XYZ file of C-alpha atoms in Angstrom:
531
model
C 15.349 89.354 9.652
C 14.509 85.658 10.023
C 16.680 84.754 6.999
C 19.559 86.816 8.384
C 19.211 85.145 11.758
C 19.197 81.664 10.217
C 22.321 82.467 8.216
C 24.149 83.835 11.250
C 22.997 81.143 13.647
C 23.407 78.363 11.083
C 22.506 74.783 11.990
C 23.911 75.116 15.556
C 20.590 76.407 16.983
C 18.530 73.540 15.538
C 17.305 70.938 18.025
C 15.400 67.750 17.200
C 11.768 67.800 18.308
C 11.835 64.123 19.350
C 14.059 62.182 21.712
C 16.738 60.201 19.916
C 16.741 56.501 20.838
C 18.112 53.345 19.239
C 14.963 51.526 20.438
C 12.515 53.994 18.917
C 11.539 51.592 16.132
C 11.430 48.311 18.068
C 8.611 46.168 16.687
C 6.873 42.962 17.738
C 7.198 39.959 15.434
C 4.820 37.061 16.262
C 5.866 33.526 15.339
C 4.301 31.854 12.322
C 1.670 29.167 13.016
C 4.301 26.391 12.804
C 6.389 28.210 15.429
C 3.539 28.293 18.000
C 2.445 25.651 20.508
C -1.057 24.604 19.490
C -3.702 22.642 21.377
C -2.525 23.537 24.898
C -5.292 23.250 27.553
C -4.462 26.533 29.335
C -5.703 26.852 32.926
C -9.006 28.625 33.583
C -7.748 30.005 36.902
C -8.684 33.627 37.604
C -5.454 34.276 39.553
C -3.602 37.334 38.212
C -0.405 35.455 37.388
C 1.594 34.729 34.243
C 0.751 30.955 34.172
C 3.828 30.415 32.002
C 7.618 30.314 32.442
C 10.398 29.904 29.883
C 14.128 29.214 29.723
C 16.437 28.425 26.757
C 15.474 24.723 26.914
C 11.878 24.402 28.150
C 8.514 26.104 28.298
C 6.245 25.422 31.300
C 2.485 26.137 31.090
C -0.104 25.661 33.841
C -2.918 23.563 32.384
C -6.529 22.756 33.135
C -6.965 19.227 34.464
C -9.315 17.220 36.631
C -8.393 15.924 40.084
C -5.525 18.101 41.250
C -3.140 20.540 39.602
C -0.645 20.044 36.795
C 1.560 21.854 34.321
C 3.131 20.957 31.001
C 6.858 21.124 30.281
C 7.554 21.322 26.532
C 10.854 21.509 24.674
C 11.288 25.080 23.435
C 12.002 23.790 19.897
C 9.224 21.177 19.593
C 6.577 23.587 18.347
C 3.361 22.755 16.551
C 0.440 20.627 17.726
C 0.812 19.409 21.308
C -0.232 15.803 21.962
C -3.465 15.786 24.047
C -1.943 12.931 26.090
C 1.349 14.768 26.624
C 2.844 13.680 30.006
C 2.624 16.351 32.726
C 4.087 17.320 36.053
C 1.179 16.594 38.349
C 1.958 16.060 42.020
C -0.234 18.818 43.507
C -3.627 18.047 45.087
C -5.041 21.475 44.168
C -4.797 23.825 41.176
C -1.299 25.078 40.368
C -1.202 28.893 40.648
C 2.390 29.815 39.692
C 5.507 28.227 38.141
C 9.064 29.629 37.987
C 12.266 28.151 36.516
C 15.415 28.204 38.628
C 17.568 30.961 36.998
C 20.729 28.867 37.571
C 19.461 25.439 36.553
C 17.442 24.944 33.365
C 16.246 21.546 34.626
C 14.774 22.753 37.945
C 11.341 24.347 38.340
C 9.228 25.390 41.338
C 5.420 25.391 41.494
C 2.905 26.513 44.101
C -0.684 25.468 44.548
C -4.037 25.791 46.268
C -3.022 22.732 48.339
C -0.839 25.116 50.509
C 2.462 23.594 49.333
C 5.386 24.647 47.159
C 7.098 21.870 45.211
C 10.434 21.896 43.404
C 10.833 19.508 40.478
C 13.780 18.067 38.585
C 13.063 17.845 34.848
C 14.950 15.107 32.924
C 17.457 16.386 30.360
C 15.489 14.767 27.535
C 12.239 16.408 28.710
C 9.087 14.963 30.285
C 8.427 11.601 28.590
C 6.265 10.191 31.391
C 4.110 11.938 33.995
C 6.129 13.161 36.993
C 4.400 12.974 40.381
C 7.300 12.961 42.872
C 9.004 16.324 43.519
C 12.654 16.853 44.437
C 11.614 19.039 47.403
C 8.279 19.778 49.043
C 7.926 22.957 51.125
C 5.249 22.885 53.811
C 4.667 25.941 55.967
C 1.815 28.017 54.610
C -1.668 27.542 56.071
C -3.600 28.696 52.989
C -3.204 28.495 49.204
C 0.158 29.707 47.894
C -0.265 32.305 45.142
C 3.260 33.481 44.219
C 6.842 32.210 44.160
C 10.108 33.968 43.220
C 13.706 32.709 43.034
C 16.448 34.910 44.450
C 18.228 36.593 41.496
C 21.858 35.941 42.581
C 21.911 33.326 45.395
C 21.568 29.660 44.507
C 18.616 27.612 45.831
C 16.887 30.442 47.728
C 13.145 30.589 47.083
C 10.511 33.090 48.278
C 6.817 32.202 48.522
C 3.710 34.093 49.591
C 0.210 32.797 50.305
C -3.309 33.805 51.282
C -2.191 33.580 54.918
C -0.517 36.984 54.219
C 2.979 35.580 54.989
C 6.145 35.683 52.855
C 8.436 32.711 53.542
C 12.118 32.323 52.614
C 13.263 28.754 51.891
C 16.767 27.290 51.689
C 16.703 24.243 49.391
C 20.274 23.248 50.310
C 19.274 20.685 52.895
C 19.091 16.887 52.833
C 15.376 16.617 53.714
C 12.918 15.968 50.902
C 10.090 17.619 52.855
C 11.051 21.008 54.346
C 8.665 22.232 57.031
C 10.593 25.167 58.454
C 11.348 28.240 56.331
C 14.532 30.181 57.026
C 12.456 33.290 57.771
C 8.831 34.394 57.742
C 7.932 38.006 56.872
C 4.646 39.189 58.404
C 4.241 42.880 57.508
C 1.174 42.502 55.311
C -2.423 42.767 56.578
C -3.814 41.338 53.336
C -2.868 39.235 50.286
C 0.499 40.022 48.643
C -0.166 40.638 44.942
C 3.404 40.762 43.619
C 7.074 40.605 44.661
C 10.143 42.071 42.970
C 13.901 42.107 43.755
C 16.538 44.654 42.886
C 19.543 43.511 40.829
C 21.638 42.026 43.653
C 18.640 40.705 45.574
C 19.264 42.780 48.705
C 15.897 44.575 48.484
C 12.398 43.170 48.089
C 9.411 45.273 47.009
C 5.830 44.069 47.412
C 2.369 45.269 46.452
C -0.534 44.285 48.660
C -4.317 44.249 48.474
C -4.343 47.067 51.063
C -3.106 49.381 48.224
C 0.321 49.914 49.835
C 3.772 49.398 48.340
C 6.415 48.103 50.768
C 10.185 48.019 50.465
C 12.110 45.726 52.797
C 15.460 44.047 53.249
C 15.151 40.718 51.464
C 17.234 38.724 53.964
C 15.997 40.019 57.313
C 12.548 41.089 56.155
C 12.839 44.368 58.065
C 10.573 47.058 56.633
C 12.453 50.029 55.150
C 9.641 52.033 53.586
C 5.907 51.974 53.054
C 4.161 54.027 50.409
C 0.595 54.571 49.340
C -1.227 57.061 47.179
C -4.968 57.672 47.379
C -5.114 58.345 43.644
C -3.337 55.091 42.716
C -4.282 51.540 43.699
C -1.223 49.392 42.941
C -1.636 45.755 41.910
C 1.814 44.870 40.475
C 5.227 46.218 41.498
C 8.587 45.994 39.725
C 12.001 47.355 40.791
C 13.692 48.824 37.701
C 17.131 47.245 37.940
C 19.735 49.635 39.327
C 17.873 52.838 38.428
C 16.827 53.531 42.070
C 13.204 53.527 40.865
C 10.276 51.158 40.925
C 7.118 51.050 38.851
C 3.636 50.004 39.925
C 0.686 49.197 37.693
C -2.861 49.493 38.950
C -5.931 51.699 38.758
C -6.697 55.353 39.386
C -9.436 56.777 41.595
C -11.777 56.617 38.584
C -10.825 53.002 37.770
C -8.660 53.910 34.775
C -5.631 51.678 34.288
C -2.597 53.578 35.472
C 1.137 53.228 36.045
C 3.139 55.109 38.659
C 6.901 55.605 38.992
C 8.415 55.834 42.483
C 11.789 56.835 43.934
C 13.238 53.929 45.957
C 14.525 56.386 48.566
C 11.146 58.065 49.049
C 7.877 56.191 48.630
C 5.786 59.007 50.120
C 4.647 60.323 46.737
C 5.090 58.938 43.182
C 7.483 60.690 40.776
C 5.029 60.221 37.936
C 1.537 58.902 37.268
C 0.132 58.134 33.844
C -3.394 57.015 32.943
C -3.523 54.517 30.079
C -7.100 53.431 29.331
C -10.373 52.322 30.855
C -9.922 48.551 30.461
C -10.326 46.302 33.473
C -7.568 43.691 32.943
C -4.516 43.710 35.205
C -1.358 45.263 33.714
C 1.774 43.095 33.903
C 5.009 45.156 33.845
C 8.240 43.639 32.443
C 11.589 45.458 32.542
C 14.765 44.854 30.555
C 17.697 46.441 32.461
C 20.008 46.049 29.446
C 17.931 48.223 27.110
C 16.095 50.196 29.870
C 12.811 49.269 28.230
C 9.569 48.771 30.151
C 6.836 46.596 28.616
C 3.215 46.738 29.796
C 0.999 43.805 28.835
C -2.654 43.808 29.879
C -4.524 40.659 30.864
C -7.345 40.205 28.343
C -5.693 42.668 25.922
C -4.061 41.936 22.611
C -1.618 44.829 22.874
C 1.729 45.439 24.606
C 2.910 49.007 25.198
C 6.590 49.735 25.598
C 8.532 52.645 27.043
C 12.107 53.686 27.627
C 13.146 54.594 31.179
C 15.635 57.390 31.876
C 17.083 58.644 35.169
C 16.076 62.269 34.435
C 12.700 63.907 33.951
C 10.290 63.024 32.429
C 11.644 59.494 33.291
C 9.142 57.633 31.088
C 9.340 57.896 27.276
C 6.609 56.185 25.262
C 7.939 54.315 22.220
C 5.030 52.496 20.596
C 2.838 49.431 21.055
C 2.360 45.998 19.584
C -1.265 45.185 18.687
C -2.973 41.867 18.118
C -6.631 40.875 17.804
C -5.932 37.816 20.006
C -6.214 38.563 23.764
C -3.599 37.164 26.171
C -4.347 35.525 29.516
C -0.725 35.472 30.708
C 2.848 35.924 29.527
C 6.080 33.981 29.813
C 9.421 35.728 29.254
C 12.615 34.216 27.837
C 15.841 35.089 29.747
C 18.282 37.221 27.734
C 20.705 34.308 27.235
C 18.037 32.485 25.204
C 17.429 35.242 22.626
C 18.361 35.130 18.956
C 20.991 37.867 18.663
C 21.448 37.262 14.931
C 18.003 38.763 14.279
C 18.528 41.653 16.791
C 15.923 40.210 19.193
C 15.985 42.124 22.502
C 13.008 40.532 24.311
C 10.726 37.542 23.811
C 7.270 36.911 25.214
C 5.227 33.714 25.154
C 1.590 34.841 24.943
C -1.109 32.522 26.311
C -4.050 32.854 23.913
C -6.893 30.959 25.633
C -9.524 31.311 22.903
C -7.294 29.344 20.513
C -5.484 27.113 23.076
C -2.306 28.637 21.649
C 1.077 29.691 23.026
C 2.424 32.363 20.667
C 6.098 33.415 20.832
C 6.464 37.157 20.235
C 9.920 38.579 19.489
C 10.742 42.253 20.043
C 13.166 43.214 17.276
C 15.444 46.234 16.809
C 15.481 46.841 13.022
C 19.086 46.778 11.765
C 20.336 46.272 8.235
C 23.508 44.452 9.198
C 23.301 40.778 10.192
C 26.441 40.976 12.314
C 26.362 41.057 16.125
C 25.156 44.477 17.377
C 27.262 45.181 20.452
C 25.463 48.427 21.374
C 22.117 46.702 22.021
C 23.585 43.692 23.853
C 25.617 44.806 26.886
C 26.925 42.255 29.405
C 23.917 40.565 30.992
C 23.072 38.215 33.867
C 24.278 34.656 33.264
C 23.041 31.293 34.521
C 25.774 31.068 37.169
C 24.929 32.036 40.766
C 27.033 34.714 42.420
C 26.499 33.215 45.888
C 25.629 29.983 47.594
C 22.507 29.906 49.776
C 24.644 29.834 52.961
C 26.754 32.802 51.826
C 23.650 34.884 51.200
C 22.067 33.892 54.511
C 25.301 34.829 56.313
C 24.908 38.442 55.150
C 26.753 38.703 51.814
C 25.206 40.528 48.827
C 26.620 40.271 45.308
C 25.476 41.405 41.895
C 24.839 38.804 39.173
C 27.660 37.043 37.317
C 27.689 38.662 33.872
C 28.109 37.121 30.437
C 28.352 38.398 26.891
C 25.645 37.478 24.379
C 28.146 37.578 21.522
C 28.126 34.217 19.700
C 31.217 32.316 20.752
C 31.689 34.113 24.047
C 31.374 32.619 27.498
C 31.197 33.744 31.108
C 34.747 34.645 32.188
C 36.435 31.395 33.207
C 39.955 30.208 33.862
C 41.560 28.012 31.214
C 41.305 24.716 33.181
C 37.494 25.088 33.046
C 37.460 25.282 29.243
C 36.962 21.549 28.757
C 33.950 21.525 31.069
C 32.431 24.514 29.285
C 32.910 22.861 25.899
C 31.299 19.633 27.099
C 28.292 21.624 28.284
C 27.989 23.431 24.973
C 28.237 20.237 22.912
C 25.850 18.524 25.331
C 23.185 21.078 24.426
C 23.383 20.190 20.715
C 19.619 19.929 20.397
C 19.300 23.714 20.692
C 20.381 26.017 17.857
C 23.623 27.915 18.328
C 22.797 30.238 21.175
C 24.668 33.188 22.662
C 26.794 32.135 25.612
C 27.527 28.769 23.983
C 31.246 28.096 23.658
C 32.227 28.189 19.983
C 35.441 26.799 18.504
C 36.660 30.251 17.516
C 36.525 31.292 21.172
C 38.554 28.269 22.263
C 41.178 28.930 19.605
C 41.384 32.546 20.688
C 41.819 31.519 24.342
C 44.534 29.012 23.476
C 46.359 31.504 21.256
C 46.411 34.259 23.893
C 47.446 32.015 26.786
C 49.872 29.581 25.154
C 52.978 31.610 26.108
C 52.302 31.980 29.800
C 50.219 28.860 30.513
C 51.980 26.053 28.622
C 51.925 23.867 31.681
C 48.175 24.369 32.217
C 47.536 23.431 28.597
C 49.581 20.235 28.821
C 47.735 19.154 31.985
C 44.317 19.703 30.406
C 45.006 18.447 26.897
C 43.979 14.915 27.832
C 40.581 16.126 29.041
C 39.548 18.213 26.034
C 36.912 16.411 23.886
C 37.153 15.671 20.188
C 35.463 17.944 17.669
C 35.126 16.848 14.014
C 37.660 14.114 14.727
C 40.302 16.619 15.831
C 41.682 16.809 19.338
C 41.209 20.446 20.318
C 44.309 20.431 22.520
C 46.521 19.636 19.517
C 44.820 21.930 17.020
C 47.071 24.796 16.034
C 45.338 28.178 16.285
C 44.034 29.446 12.928
C 46.480 31.885 11.393
C 44.190 33.441 8.800
C 40.605 34.593 8.717
C 39.762 31.849 6.185
C 41.079 29.148 8.528
C 39.028 30.595 11.374
C 35.923 30.649 9.197
C 36.501 27.045 8.123
C 36.828 25.918 11.746
C 33.633 27.738 12.643
C 31.675 26.193 9.739
C 33.000 22.750 10.658
C 31.673 23.088 14.163
C 28.326 24.439 12.942
C 28.058 21.418 10.630
C 28.731 19.053 13.529
C 26.049 20.713 15.670
C 23.606 20.513 12.744
C 24.402 16.817 12.254
C 23.878 16.060 15.943
C 20.577 17.969 15.932
C 19.340 15.980 12.910
C 20.350 12.747 14.627
C 18.408 13.763 17.728
C 15.320 14.628 15.661
C 15.503 11.235 13.933
C 15.626 9.529 17.316
C 12.611 11.536 18.522
C 10.660 10.404 15.433
C 11.731 6.771 16.039
C 10.602 6.972 19.687
C 7.183 8.261 18.568
C 6.918 5.432 16.010
C 7.759 2.797 18.632
C 5.239 4.282 21.072
C 2.533 4.084 18.375
C 3.498 0.471 17.549
C 3.249 -0.503 21.228
C -0.151 1.197 21.488
C -1.399 -0.530 18.317
C -0.120 -3.907 19.528
C -1.958 -3.492 22.826
C -5.185 -2.513 21.022
C -5.063 -5.434 18.593
C -4.292 -8.142 21.180
C -7.304 -10.375 22.013
C -8.586 -10.039 25.585
C -7.054 -12.550 27.971
C -9.558 -15.171 29.066
């Protein structure tokens, strides 16, 4: 009877026993020793923060130092042994507790400290070659140590800070004063220390977790409280809004002190949708979410492992994939923005693990295994770019906008009008010290733009031809578009060769600078004392 049934029913009744997912086999690939940052004096602070921040140009790490607080800013490509006398950013009078890069300016970073201030720093384009002690802006308003800072995800120059005075303050950096004493708004809903803050995609909502075990959802601009949720069986320590999924996740502990995560509906925080116990360890769980792949990563402080899940909008909501394991425990984690990933190796996420016992910063790439080396469009949808959607004044006036999107495809760029092409190209050539990154304007893209618009925008082209820079000795405005695939490939390789040449030149100059610094030091040491 069973055979007859199988013949009649055929393969149509068969259903897979597991959930199909293109991210099922994602694996963690740690950098080789030469690709790590070695000899970094990582802070001994017991604050439950990440202590590290990354962007496509720089890596910032809070360090241990005497007499005040400081952090290191290292070039993302200058890996290896870090000089013990490496210049720092050290203008705080107390320990630095948190650092965050401006999402719209790779040369701007904010830091907060036990000295009750928040400071915003401008990093030179060539990196930190001498110790920086004077900030661009200093924010004074909190009465106790400042533990957390967050940039607004879509509005330019809007910064949120929270301190041990239980206040959340909103700052507008678009003002002429160097010292800002009055925040735009102060939010005072919390009876205890705020442990974490998280925005939704357009930055209209702000979720917080507090030491009083409650999760709060409020309007980011006005600070008015929308919802308050708590669960006796779940003590939340970190909160994270999951993009546009109308859900948020909290990590914390259960009634029996097991580490636990809970999933909540943004429209109803009265009871969690889901609770899952993980283990009996005591370290805080840091959640990280990638809205492009819908993957949730959970990294425990003091653990060597990172669990990852896939989030869906239907039950059971949370789908365990696998975990990365290491025998080296992490104290904190930095995360690279999507525009800084290596799409040629199918990298979908990158952590920077702070390994205190070895004074090591270890890059860890999360890779989707694919046989083809070509760009995989299905795992790289349009993602948030480094252009703000709003000015600070527009956001404060009541406007909300989602992020400006960009493609990660090599050679693509955020949608721009043709007159802006020259500026975009200058920016891309200006960043020659970095390897060819997604979002960087490639020659093939320019040729494609010129070819598609030459019929209807001849006048625009003629006006801008004088402003387009030279590439490989050829004026881009007078280059005819490639007619064959071979021509296109040749143009591409030419540009890659030029970028490689410029990078080698830059490396040679870096070596020469180091040599001159050593010569100066030796000369000073060998000079007889002045009598």
